[in-house]
């Protein structure tokens, strides 16, 4: 192991610490995903470092990443911000293992972390909400449903998507995005 490889690992672990420790865990408090993000990052870093130093064919490397890409996350459904953190952890691992100049690598890692710091900041669109609502009436008219949800949530409705309209039980399940 060279000093340069060690520098890449330190840069990756530092960026991961900021991404997962300072940003994700303080904002979202999910211990299970902290472990997942860390595992994905370190695993990708290790594989990328190995492939960048070994004299293996490019086909083997592409095949390995092809196998990794078919692995699905078999857990509860993830929110979009959680998927963004997965991609960031993956990108940091790749950046740490590819072997570009250490300055370029550090700048790109900082860019990845900064983009999530800004994009997932609590003050960003803080009045916007999203939830699935079960309305205790079957409302088939979209305008009437929007008006009803606006009064019910005391909010300005941005969009609605009816997921289920049950005329027998007189209910409407609707995915609503709104602003307080």
CSV table of N, CA and C in Angstrom, one decimal:
chain,number,residue,atom,x,y,z
A,1,UNK,N,0.9,-1.2,0.0
A,1,UNK,CA,0.0,0.0,0.0
A,1,UNK,C,0.9,1.2,0.0
A,2,UNK,N,0.6,2.1,-0.9
A,2,UNK,CA,1.4,3.3,-1.0
A,2,UNK,C,0.8,4.5,-0.2
A,3,UNK,N,1.6,5.5,0.0
A,3,UNK,CA,1.2,6.6,0.8
A,3,UNK,C,0.1,7.3,0.0
A,4,UNK,N,0.1,7.3,-1.3
A,4,UNK,CA,-1.0,7.9,-2.1
A,4,UNK,C,-2.3,7.2,-1.9
A,5,UNK,N,-2.3,5.9,-1.9
A,5,UNK,CA,-3.5,5.1,-1.6
A,5,UNK,C,-4.0,5.4,-0.2
A,6,UNK,N,-3.1,5.5,0.7
A,6,UNK,CA,-3.5,5.9,2.1
A,6,UNK,C,-4.2,7.2,2.1
A,7,UNK,N,-3.6,8.2,1.4
A,7,UNK,CA,-4.2,9.5,1.3
A,7,UNK,C,-5.6,9.5,0.7
A,8,UNK,N,-5.8,8.7,-0.3
A,8,UNK,CA,-7.2,8.5,-0.9
A,8,UNK,C,-8.1,7.9,0.1
A,9,UNK,N,-7.7,6.9,0.9
A,9,UNK,CA,-8.6,6.3,1.9
A,9,UNK,C,-8.9,7.3,3.0
A,10,UNK,N,-8.0,8.1,3.4
A,10,UNK,CA,-8.2,9.2,4.4
A,10,UNK,C,-9.2,10.2,3.9
A,11,UNK,N,-9.0,10.6,2.6
A,11,UNK,CA,-10.0,11.6,2.0
A,11,UNK,C,-11.4,11.0,2.0
A,12,UNK,N,-11.5,9.7,1.6
A,12,UNK,CA,-12.8,9.1,1.5
A,12,UNK,C,-13.4,8.9,2.8
A,13,UNK,N,-12.7,8.4,3.8
A,13,UNK,CA,-13.3,8.3,5.2
A,13,UNK,C,-13.7,9.6,5.8
A,14,UNK,N,-12.9,10.6,5.5
A,14,UNK,CA,-13.2,12.0,6.0
A,14,UNK,C,-14.5,12.5,5.4
A,15,UNK,N,-14.6,12.4,4.1
A,15,UNK,CA,-15.8,12.8,3.4
A,15,UNK,C,-17.0,12.0,3.8
A,16,UNK,N,-16.8,10.7,4.0
A,16,UNK,CA,-17.9,9.8,4.5
A,16,UNK,C,-18.3,10.2,5.9
A,17,UNK,N,-17.4,10.5,6.7
A,17,UNK,CA,-17.7,11.0,8.1
A,17,UNK,C,-18.5,12.2,8.1
A,18,UNK,N,-18.2,13.2,7.2
A,18,UNK,CA,-19.0,14.4,7.2
A,18,UNK,C,-20.4,14.1,6.6
A,19,UNK,N,-20.4,13.3,5.5
A,19,UNK,CA,-21.7,13.0,4.8
A,19,UNK,C,-22.6,12.2,5.8
A,20,UNK,N,-22.2,11.2,6.4
A,20,UNK,CA,-23.0,10.3,7.2
A,20,UNK,C,-23.1,10.8,8.6
A,21,UNK,N,-22.0,11.2,9.2
A,21,UNK,CA,-22.0,11.6,10.6
A,21,UNK,C,-22.5,13.0,10.9
A,22,UNK,N,-22.1,13.9,10.1
A,22,UNK,CA,-22.5,15.3,10.4
A,22,UNK,C,-23.8,15.7,9.7
A,23,UNK,N,-24.0,15.1,8.5
A,23,UNK,CA,-25.2,15.5,7.8
A,23,UNK,C,-26.4,14.5,8.0
A,24,UNK,N,-26.2,13.3,7.5
A,24,UNK,CA,-27.4,12.3,7.5
A,24,UNK,C,-27.9,12.0,8.9
A,25,UNK,N,-27.0,11.5,9.7
A,25,UNK,CA,-27.4,11.0,11.0
A,25,UNK,C,-28.0,12.1,11.9
A,26,UNK,N,-27.5,13.3,11.8
A,26,UNK,CA,-28.1,14.4,12.6
A,26,UNK,C,-29.4,14.9,12.1
A,27,UNK,N,-29.6,14.7,10.8
A,27,UNK,CA,-30.9,15.2,10.2
A,27,UNK,C,-32.0,14.1,10.1
A,28,UNK,N,-31.6,12.9,10.0
A,28,UNK,CA,-32.6,11.8,9.8
A,28,UNK,C,-32.6,10.7,10.8
A,29,UNK,N,-31.6,10.5,11.6
A,29,UNK,CA,-31.6,9.6,12.7
A,29,UNK,C,-31.9,8.2,12.4
A,30,UNK,N,-31.4,7.6,11.3
A,30,UNK,CA,-31.7,6.2,11.0
A,30,UNK,C,-30.3,5.4,11.1
A,31,UNK,N,-30.2,4.7,12.2
A,31,UNK,CA,-28.9,4.0,12.4
A,31,UNK,C,-28.7,2.9,11.3
A,32,UNK,N,-29.8,2.3,10.9
A,32,UNK,CA,-29.6,1.2,9.9
A,32,UNK,C,-29.1,1.7,8.6
A,33,UNK,N,-29.4,2.9,8.2
A,33,UNK,CA,-28.9,3.5,6.9
A,33,UNK,C,-27.5,4.0,7.1
A,34,UNK,N,-27.1,4.4,8.3
A,34,UNK,CA,-25.8,4.9,8.5
A,34,UNK,C,-24.8,3.7,8.3
A,35,UNK,N,-25.2,2.5,8.8
A,35,UNK,CA,-24.4,1.3,8.5
A,35,UNK,C,-24.4,0.9,7.0
A,36,UNK,N,-25.5,1.1,6.4
A,36,UNK,CA,-25.6,0.8,4.9
A,36,UNK,C,-24.7,1.7,4.1
A,37,UNK,N,-24.8,3.0,4.4
A,37,UNK,CA,-24.0,4.0,3.7
A,37,UNK,C,-22.5,3.7,3.9
A,38,UNK,N,-22.2,3.4,5.1
A,38,UNK,CA,-20.8,3.2,5.4
A,38,UNK,C,-20.3,1.9,4.7
A,39,UNK,N,-21.1,0.9,4.8
A,39,UNK,CA,-20.7,-0.4,4.1
A,39,UNK,C,-20.6,-0.3,2.6
A,40,UNK,N,-21.5,0.4,2.0
A,40,UNK,CA,-21.5,0.6,0.5
A,40,UNK,C,-20.2,1.4,0.2
A,41,UNK,N,-20.0,2.5,0.9
A,41,UNK,CA,-18.8,3.3,0.6
A,41,UNK,C,-17.5,2.6,0.7
A,42,UNK,N,-17.3,1.9,1.8
A,42,UNK,CA,-16.0,1.2,2.1
A,42,UNK,C,-15.9,0.0,1.1
A,43,UNK,N,-17.0,-0.7,0.8
A,43,UNK,CA,-16.9,-1.8,-0.1
A,43,UNK,C,-16.5,-1.3,-1.5
A,44,UNK,N,-17.2,-0.2,-2.0
A,44,UNK,CA,-16.8,0.3,-3.3
A,44,UNK,C,-15.4,0.8,-3.3
A,45,UNK,N,-15.0,1.5,-2.3
A,45,UNK,CA,-13.6,2.0,-2.2
A,45,UNK,C,-12.6,0.8,-2.3
A,46,UNK,N,-12.9,-0.2,-1.5
A,46,UNK,CA,-12.0,-1.4,-1.5
A,46,UNK,C,-11.9,-2.0,-2.9
A,47,UNK,N,-13.0,-2.3,-3.5
A,47,UNK,CA,-13.0,-2.9,-4.9
A,47,UNK,C,-12.4,-2.0,-5.9
A,48,UNK,N,-12.7,-0.7,-5.8
A,48,UNK,CA,-12.1,0.2,-6.8
A,48,UNK,C,-10.6,0.4,-6.6
A,49,UNK,N,-10.1,0.4,-5.4
A,49,UNK,CA,-8.7,0.5,-5.2
A,49,UNK,C,-8.0,-0.8,-5.7
A,50,UNK,N,-8.6,-1.9,-5.4
A,50,UNK,CA,-8.0,-3.2,-5.9
A,50,UNK,C,-8.0,-3.3,-7.4
A,51,UNK,N,-9.1,-2.9,-8.1
A,51,UNK,CA,-9.1,-2.9,-9.5
A,51,UNK,C,-8.2,-1.9,-10.1
A,52,UNK,N,-8.0,-0.8,-9.5
A,52,UNK,CA,-7.1,0.2,-10.0
A,52,UNK,C,-5.6,-0.2,-9.9
A,53,UNK,N,-5.3,-1.1,-9.0
A,53,UNK,CA,-3.9,-1.4,-8.8
A,53,UNK,C,-3.5,-2.8,-9.4
A,54,UNK,N,-4.5,-3.6,-9.6
A,54,UNK,CA,-4.3,-5.0,-10.1
A,54,UNK,C,-4.3,-5.0,-11.6
A,55,UNK,N,-3.6,-5.9,-12.1
A,55,UNK,CA,-3.5,-6.0,-13.6
A,55,UNK,C,-4.6,-7.0,-14.1
A,56,UNK,N,-5.8,-6.6,-13.9
A,56,UNK,CA,-6.9,-7.4,-14.4
A,56,UNK,C,-7.6,-6.8,-15.6
A,57,UNK,N,-8.2,-7.6,-16.4
A,57,UNK,CA,-8.8,-7.1,-17.6
A,57,UNK,C,-10.0,-6.1,-17.2
A,58,UNK,N,-10.2,-5.2,-18.1
A,58,UNK,CA,-11.3,-4.2,-17.9
A,58,UNK,C,-12.6,-4.9,-17.9
A,59,UNK,N,-12.7,-6.0,-18.6
A,59,UNK,CA,-14.0,-6.8,-18.7
A,59,UNK,C,-14.3,-7.4,-17.3
A,60,UNK,N,-13.3,-7.8,-16.5
A,60,UNK,CA,-13.6,-8.3,-15.2
A,60,UNK,C,-14.1,-7.2,-14.3
A,61,UNK,N,-13.5,-6.0,-14.4
A,61,UNK,CA,-14.0,-4.9,-13.6
A,61,UNK,C,-15.4,-4.5,-14.0
A,62,UNK,N,-15.7,-4.5,-15.3
A,62,UNK,CA,-17.1,-4.1,-15.7
A,62,UNK,C,-18.1,-5.2,-15.3
A,63,UNK,N,-17.6,-6.5,-15.4
A,63,UNK,CA,-18.5,-7.6,-15.0
A,63,UNK,C,-18.8,-7.5,-13.5
A,64,UNK,N,-17.8,-7.2,-12.7
A,64,UNK,CA,-18.0,-7.0,-11.2
A,64,UNK,C,-19.0,-6.0,-10.9
A,65,UNK,N,-18.9,-4.8,-11.6
A,65,UNK,CA,-19.8,-3.7,-11.3
A,65,UNK,C,-21.2,-4.1,-11.9
A,66,UNK,N,-21.3,-4.9,-13.0
A,66,UNK,CA,-22.5,-5.4,-13.5
A,66,UNK,C,-23.2,-6.3,-12.5
A,67,UNK,N,-22.5,-7.1,-11.8
A,67,UNK,CA,-23.0,-8.0,-10.8
A,67,UNK,C,-23.5,-7.2,-9.6
A,68,UNK,N,-22.7,-6.2,-9.2
A,68,UNK,CA,-23.1,-5.3,-8.1
A,68,UNK,C,-24.4,-4.5,-8.4
A,69,UNK,N,-24.6,-4.2,-9.7
A,69,UNK,CA,-25.7,-3.4,-10.1
A,69,UNK,C,-27.0,-4.1,-10.0
A,70,UNK,N,-27.0,-5.5,-10.1
A,70,UNK,CA,-28.2,-6.2,-10.1
A,70,UNK,C,-28.7,-6.5,-8.7
A,71,UNK,N,-27.9,-6.2,-7.7
A,71,UNK,CA,-28.2,-6.4,-6.3
A,71,UNK,C,-29.2,-5.4,-5.9
A,72,UNK,N,-30.4,-5.8,-5.5
A,72,UNK,CA,-31.4,-4.8,-5.1
A,72,UNK,C,-31.4,-4.7,-3.6
A,73,UNK,N,-31.8,-3.5,-3.2
A,73,UNK,CA,-31.9,-3.2,-1.8
A,73,UNK,C,-33.3,-3.8,-1.3
A,74,UNK,N,-33.2,-4.9,-0.7
A,74,UNK,CA,-34.4,-5.6,-0.2
A,74,UNK,C,-34.7,-5.2,1.2
A,75,UNK,N,-35.3,-4.1,1.3
A,75,UNK,CA,-35.6,-3.6,2.7
A,75,UNK,C,-36.9,-2.7,2.5
A,76,UNK,N,-37.2,-1.9,3.5
A,76,UNK,CA,-38.3,-1.0,3.4
A,76,UNK,C,-38.1,0.0,2.3
A,77,UNK,N,-39.1,0.5,1.8
A,77,UNK,CA,-39.0,1.5,0.7
A,77,UNK,C,-38.2,2.7,1.2
A,78,UNK,N,-37.3,3.2,0.4
A,78,UNK,CA,-36.5,4.3,0.7
A,78,UNK,C,-37.0,5.6,0.2
A,79,UNK,N,-36.9,6.6,1.0
A,79,UNK,CA,-37.2,8.0,0.5
A,79,UNK,C,-36.2,8.4,-0.5
A,80,UNK,N,-36.6,9.4,-1.3
A,80,UNK,CA,-35.6,9.9,-2.3
A,80,UNK,C,-34.4,10.5,-1.7
A,81,UNK,N,-34.4,11.2,-0.6
A,81,UNK,CA,-33.2,11.7,0.0
A,81,UNK,C,-32.3,10.6,0.5
A,82,UNK,N,-32.9,9.4,0.9
A,82,UNK,CA,-32.0,8.3,1.3
A,82,UNK,C,-31.3,7.7,0.1
A,83,UNK,N,-32.0,7.6,-1.0
A,83,UNK,CA,-31.4,7.2,-2.2
A,83,UNK,C,-30.2,8.1,-2.6
A,84,UNK,N,-30.4,9.4,-2.5
A,84,UNK,CA,-29.4,10.4,-2.8
A,84,UNK,C,-28.1,10.1,-1.9
A,85,UNK,N,-28.3,9.8,-0.7
A,85,UNK,CA,-27.2,9.5,0.2
A,85,UNK,C,-26.5,8.2,-0.2
A,86,UNK,N,-27.3,7.2,-0.7
A,86,UNK,CA,-26.7,6.0,-1.2
A,86,UNK,C,-25.8,6.3,-2.4
A,87,UNK,N,-26.3,7.1,-3.3
A,87,UNK,CA,-25.5,7.4,-4.5
A,87,UNK,C,-24.2,8.2,-4.1
A,88,UNK,N,-24.4,9.1,-3.1
A,88,UNK,CA,-23.2,9.9,-2.7
A,88,UNK,C,-22.2,9.0,-2.0
A,89,UNK,N,-22.6,8.1,-1.2
A,89,UNK,CA,-21.7,7.2,-0.5
A,89,UNK,C,-21.0,6.3,-1.6
A,90,UNK,N,-21.7,5.9,-2.6
A,90,UNK,CA,-21.1,5.1,-3.7
A,90,UNK,C,-20.1,6.0,-4.5
A,91,UNK,N,-20.5,7.2,-4.8
A,91,UNK,CA,-19.6,8.1,-5.6
A,91,UNK,C,-18.3,8.4,-4.8
A,92,UNK,N,-18.5,8.6,-3.5
A,92,UNK,CA,-17.2,8.9,-2.7
A,92,UNK,C,-16.3,7.7,-2.7
A,93,UNK,N,-16.8,6.5,-2.6
A,93,UNK,CA,-16.0,5.3,-2.7
A,93,UNK,C,-15.3,5.2,-4.1
A,94,UNK,N,-16.1,5.5,-5.1
A,94,UNK,CA,-15.5,5.4,-6.5
A,94,UNK,C,-14.4,6.5,-6.6
A,95,UNK,N,-14.7,7.7,-6.2
A,95,UNK,CA,-13.7,8.7,-6.3
A,95,UNK,C,-12.4,8.4,-5.5
A,96,UNK,N,-12.6,7.8,-4.3
A,96,UNK,CA,-11.4,7.5,-3.5
A,96,UNK,C,-10.6,6.4,-4.1
A,97,UNK,N,-11.2,5.5,-5.0
A,97,UNK,CA,-10.4,4.4,-5.5
A,97,UNK,C,-9.9,4.5,-6.9
A,98,UNK,N,-10.4,5.5,-7.6
A,98,UNK,CA,-10.0,5.6,-9.0
A,98,UNK,C,-8.6,6.1,-9.2
A,99,UNK,N,-8.1,7.0,-8.4
A,99,UNK,CA,-6.7,7.3,-8.5
A,99,UNK,C,-6.4,8.6,-9.4
A,100,UNK,N,-7.4,9.5,-9.5
A,100,UNK,CA,-7.1,10.8,-10.1
A,100,UNK,C,-6.2,11.5,-9.1
A,101,UNK,N,-5.8,12.7,-9.5
A,101,UNK,CA,-4.9,13.5,-8.6
A,101,UNK,C,-5.7,13.7,-7.2
A,102,UNK,N,-4.9,13.8,-6.2
A,102,UNK,CA,-5.5,13.9,-4.8
A,102,UNK,C,-6.3,15.2,-4.7
A,103,UNK,N,-5.8,16.3,-5.4
A,103,UNK,CA,-6.5,17.5,-5.3
A,103,UNK,C,-7.9,17.4,-6.0
A,104,UNK,N,-7.9,16.8,-7.2
A,104,UNK,CA,-9.1,16.7,-8.0
A,104,UNK,C,-10.1,15.8,-7.2
A,105,UNK,N,-9.6,14.7,-6.6
A,105,UNK,CA,-10.4,13.8,-5.8
A,105,UNK,C,-11.0,14.5,-4.6
A,106,UNK,N,-10.2,15.3,-3.9
A,106,UNK,CA,-10.7,16.0,-2.7
A,106,UNK,C,-11.8,17.1,-3.1
A,107,UNK,N,-11.5,17.8,-4.2
A,107,UNK,CA,-12.5,18.8,-4.6
A,107,UNK,C,-13.8,18.1,-5.0
A,108,UNK,N,-13.7,17.0,-5.8
A,108,UNK,CA,-15.0,16.3,-6.2
A,108,UNK,C,-15.7,15.7,-5.0
A,109,UNK,N,-15.0,15.2,-4.0
A,109,UNK,CA,-15.6,14.7,-2.8
A,109,UNK,C,-16.3,15.8,-2.0
A,110,UNK,N,-15.6,16.9,-1.9
A,110,UNK,CA,-16.2,18.1,-1.3
A,110,UNK,C,-17.5,18.5,-2.0
A,111,UNK,N,-17.5,18.5,-3.3
A,111,UNK,CA,-18.6,18.9,-4.1
A,111,UNK,C,-19.8,17.9,-3.8
A,112,UNK,N,-19.6,16.6,-3.8
A,112,UNK,CA,-20.6,15.7,-3.5
A,112,UNK,C,-21.2,15.9,-2.1
A,113,UNK,N,-20.4,16.1,-1.1
A,113,UNK,CA,-20.9,16.4,0.3
A,113,UNK,C,-21.6,17.7,0.3
A,114,UNK,N,-21.0,18.7,-0.3
A,114,UNK,CA,-21.7,20.1,-0.2
A,114,UNK,C,-23.0,20.1,-0.9
A,115,UNK,N,-23.1,19.3,-2.0
A,115,UNK,CA,-24.4,19.3,-2.7
A,115,UNK,C,-25.5,18.7,-1.9
A,116,UNK,N,-25.2,17.7,-1.1
A,116,UNK,CA,-26.2,17.1,-0.2
A,116,UNK,C,-26.4,18.0,1.1
A,117,UNK,N,-25.4,18.7,1.5
A,117,UNK,CA,-25.6,19.6,2.6
A,117,UNK,C,-26.6,20.7,2.2
A,118,UNK,N,-26.5,21.2,1.0
A,118,UNK,CA,-27.4,22.2,0.5
A,118,UNK,C,-28.7,21.6,0.2
A,119,UNK,N,-28.7,20.6,-0.6
A,119,UNK,CA,-30.0,20.0,-1.1
A,119,UNK,C,-30.9,19.4,-0.1
A,120,UNK,N,-30.3,18.9,1.0
A,120,UNK,CA,-31.0,18.3,2.1
A,120,UNK,C,-31.1,19.2,3.3
A,121,UNK,N,-30.8,20.4,3.2
A,121,UNK,CA,-30.8,21.3,4.3
A,121,UNK,C,-32.2,21.5,4.8
A,122,UNK,N,-32.4,21.5,6.2
A,122,UNK,CA,-33.8,21.7,6.7
A,122,UNK,C,-34.5,22.9,6.3
A,123,UNK,N,-33.7,24.0,6.0
A,123,UNK,CA,-34.4,25.2,5.6
A,123,UNK,C,-34.8,25.3,4.1
A,124,UNK,N,-34.3,24.3,3.4
A,124,UNK,CA,-34.6,24.2,1.9
A,124,UNK,C,-36.1,23.7,1.8
A,125,UNK,N,-36.9,24.6,1.2
A,125,UNK,CA,-38.4,24.2,1.0
A,125,UNK,C,-39.0,23.7,2.3
A,126,UNK,N,-38.7,24.3,3.4
A,126,UNK,CA,-39.1,23.8,4.7
A,126,UNK,C,-40.7,23.8,4.9
A,127,UNK,N,-41.4,24.6,4.2
A,127,UNK,CA,-42.8,24.6,4.3
A,127,UNK,C,-43.5,23.6,3.4
A,128,UNK,N,-42.8,23.0,2.5
A,128,UNK,CA,-43.4,22.0,1.6
A,128,UNK,C,-43.5,20.6,2.3
A,129,UNK,N,-44.6,19.9,2.1
A,129,UNK,CA,-44.8,18.6,2.7
A,129,UNK,C,-45.3,17.7,1.6
A,130,UNK,N,-45.2,16.4,2.0
A,130,UNK,CA,-45.7,15.3,1.2
A,130,UNK,C,-46.3,14.2,2.1
A,131,UNK,N,-47.5,13.8,1.8
A,131,UNK,CA,-48.0,12.7,2.6
A,131,UNK,C,-49.1,12.0,1.9
A,132,UNK,N,-49.4,10.8,2.3
A,132,UNK,CA,-50.5,10.0,1.8
A,132,UNK,C,-51.7,10.2,2.8
A,133,UNK,N,-52.8,10.6,2.3
A,133,UNK,CA,-54.0,10.9,3.1
A,133,UNK,C,-55.1,10.0,2.8
A,134,UNK,N,-55.8,9.4,3.8
A,134,UNK,CA,-57.0,8.7,3.6
A,134,UNK,C,-58.1,9.6,3.9
A,135,UNK,N,-58.9,10.0,2.9
A,135,UNK,CA,-60.0,10.9,3.1
A,135,UNK,C,-61.3,10.1,3.4
A,136,UNK,N,-62.1,10.5,4.3
A,136,UNK,CA,-63.2,9.7,4.8
A,136,UNK,C,-64.5,9.9,3.9
A,137,UNK,N,-64.2,10.2,2.6
A,137,UNK,CA,-65.3,10.3,1.6
A,137,UNK,C,-64.7,9.9,0.3
A,138,UNK,N,-65.5,9.3,-0.5
A,138,UNK,CA,-65.1,9.0,-1.9
A,138,UNK,C,-65.4,10.2,-2.7
A,139,UNK,N,-64.3,10.9,-3.2
A,139,UNK,CA,-64.4,12.1,-4.0
A,139,UNK,C,-63.7,11.8,-5.3
A,140,UNK,N,-64.5,11.7,-6.4
A,140,UNK,CA,-64.0,11.4,-7.7
A,140,UNK,C,-63.6,12.7,-8.5
A,141,UNK,N,-64.2,13.8,-8.1
A,141,UNK,CA,-63.9,15.1,-8.8
A,141,UNK,C,-62.5,15.6,-8.3
A,142,UNK,N,-61.6,15.8,-9.2
A,142,UNK,CA,-60.2,16.3,-8.7
A,142,UNK,C,-60.3,17.7,-8.1
A,143,UNK,N,-61.1,18.6,-8.7
A,143,UNK,CA,-61.1,19.9,-8.1
A,143,UNK,C,-61.8,19.9,-6.7
A,144,UNK,N,-62.8,19.1,-6.6
A,144,UNK,CA,-63.5,19.0,-5.2
A,144,UNK,C,-62.5,18.4,-4.2
A,145,UNK,N,-61.8,17.4,-4.7
A,145,UNK,CA,-60.8,16.7,-3.8
A,145,UNK,C,-59.7,17.7,-3.4
A,146,UNK,N,-59.2,18.5,-4.3
A,146,UNK,CA,-58.2,19.5,-4.0
A,146,UNK,C,-58.7,20.5,-3.0
A,147,UNK,N,-59.9,21.0,-3.2
A,147,UNK,CA,-60.5,22.0,-2.3
A,147,UNK,C,-60.7,21.4,-0.9
A,148,UNK,N,-61.1,20.1,-0.9
A,148,UNK,CA,-61.3,19.4,0.4
A,148,UNK,C,-60.0,19.3,1.2
A,149,UNK,N,-58.9,18.8,0.4
A,149,UNK,CA,-57.6,18.7,1.1
A,149,UNK,C,-57.0,20.0,1.5
A,150,UNK,N,-57.3,21.0,0.7
A,150,UNK,CA,-56.8,22.4,1.1
A,150,UNK,C,-57.4,22.8,2.4
A,151,UNK,N,-58.6,22.6,2.6
A,151,UNK,CA,-59.3,23.0,3.9
A,151,UNK,C,-58.8,22.0,5.0
A,152,UNK,N,-58.8,20.7,4.7
A,152,UNK,CA,-58.4,19.7,5.7
A,152,UNK,C,-57.0,20.0,6.2
A,153,UNK,N,-56.0,20.2,5.3
A,153,UNK,CA,-54.6,20.4,5.7
A,153,UNK,C,-54.3,21.9,6.0
A,154,UNK,N,-55.2,22.8,5.7
A,154,UNK,CA,-54.9,24.2,5.9
A,154,UNK,C,-53.7,24.6,5.1
A,155,UNK,N,-53.6,24.2,3.8
A,155,UNK,CA,-52.4,24.4,3.0
A,155,UNK,C,-52.8,24.6,1.6
A,156,UNK,N,-51.8,25.1,0.8
A,156,UNK,CA,-51.9,25.3,-0.6
A,156,UNK,C,-51.5,24.0,-1.3
A,157,UNK,N,-52.4,23.3,-2.0
A,157,UNK,CA,-52.1,22.1,-2.6
A,157,UNK,C,-51.3,22.3,-3.9
A,158,UNK,N,-50.2,21.6,-4.0
A,158,UNK,CA,-49.4,21.6,-5.3
A,158,UNK,C,-49.8,20.5,-6.3
A,159,UNK,N,-50.0,19.3,-5.8
A,159,UNK,CA,-50.4,18.2,-6.6
A,159,UNK,C,-51.1,17.1,-5.8
A,160,UNK,N,-51.9,16.4,-6.5
A,160,UNK,CA,-52.6,15.2,-5.9
A,160,UNK,C,-52.5,14.1,-6.9
A,161,UNK,N,-52.5,12.9,-6.3
A,161,UNK,CA,-52.6,11.7,-7.1
A,161,UNK,C,-53.4,10.7,-6.4
A,162,UNK,N,-54.6,10.4,-6.9
A,162,UNK,CA,-55.5,9.5,-6.3
A,162,UNK,C,-54.9,8.1,-6.4
A,163,UNK,N,-54.7,7.4,-5.3
A,163,UNK,CA,-54.2,6.1,-5.3
A,163,UNK,C,-55.3,5.0,-5.3
A,164,UNK,N,-56.4,5.3,-4.6
A,164,UNK,CA,-57.5,4.4,-4.5
A,164,UNK,C,-58.7,5.2,-4.2
A,165,UNK,N,-59.8,4.9,-5.0
A,165,UNK,CA,-61.1,5.5,-4.8
A,165,UNK,C,-62.0,4.3,-4.5
A,166,UNK,N,-62.5,4.3,-3.2
A,166,UNK,CA,-63.3,3.2,-2.8
A,166,UNK,C,-64.7,3.7,-2.6
A,167,UNK,N,-65.6,3.4,-3.6
A,167,UNK,CA,-67.0,3.8,-3.5
A,167,UNK,C,-67.8,3.0,-2.5
A,168,UNK,N,-67.4,1.8,-2.3
A,168,UNK,CA,-68.1,0.9,-1.4
A,168,UNK,C,-67.9,1.4,0.1
A,169,UNK,N,-66.7,1.6,0.5
A,169,UNK,CA,-66.4,2.1,1.8
A,169,UNK,C,-66.3,3.6,2.0
A,170,UNK,N,-66.6,4.3,0.9
A,170,UNK,CA,-66.7,5.7,0.9
A,170,UNK,C,-65.4,6.4,1.4
A,171,UNK,N,-64.2,6.0,0.8
A,171,UNK,CA,-62.9,6.6,1.1
A,171,UNK,C,-62.1,6.9,-0.2
A,172,UNK,N,-61.2,7.8,0.0
A,172,UNK,CA,-60.2,8.1,-1.1
A,172,UNK,C,-58.9,8.1,-0.5
A,173,UNK,N,-58.0,7.4,-1.1
A,173,UNK,CA,-56.5,7.4,-0.7
A,173,UNK,C,-55.8,8.3,-1.7
A,174,UNK,N,-55.2,9.3,-1.2
A,174,UNK,CA,-54.6,10.3,-2.1
A,174,UNK,C,-53.2,10.6,-1.7
A,175,UNK,N,-52.2,10.7,-2.6
A,175,UNK,CA,-50.9,11.2,-2.4
A,175,UNK,C,-50.9,12.7,-2.7
A,176,UNK,N,-50.6,13.5,-1.7
A,176,UNK,CA,-50.7,14.9,-1.8
A,176,UNK,C,-49.4,15.6,-1.5
A,177,UNK,N,-49.1,16.6,-2.3
A,177,UNK,CA,-47.9,17.5,-2.1
A,177,UNK,C,-48.5,18.9,-1.9
A,178,UNK,N,-48.0,19.5,-0.8
A,178,UNK,CA,-48.6,20.8,-0.4
A,178,UNK,C,-47.6,21.7,0.3
A,179,UNK,N,-48.1,23.0,0.4
A,179,UNK,CA,-47.2,23.9,1.2
A,179,UNK,C,-48.0,24.5,2.3
A,180,UNK,N,-47.5,24.5,3.5
A,180,UNK,CA,-48.1,25.1,4.7
A,180,UNK,C,-48.3,26.6,4.5
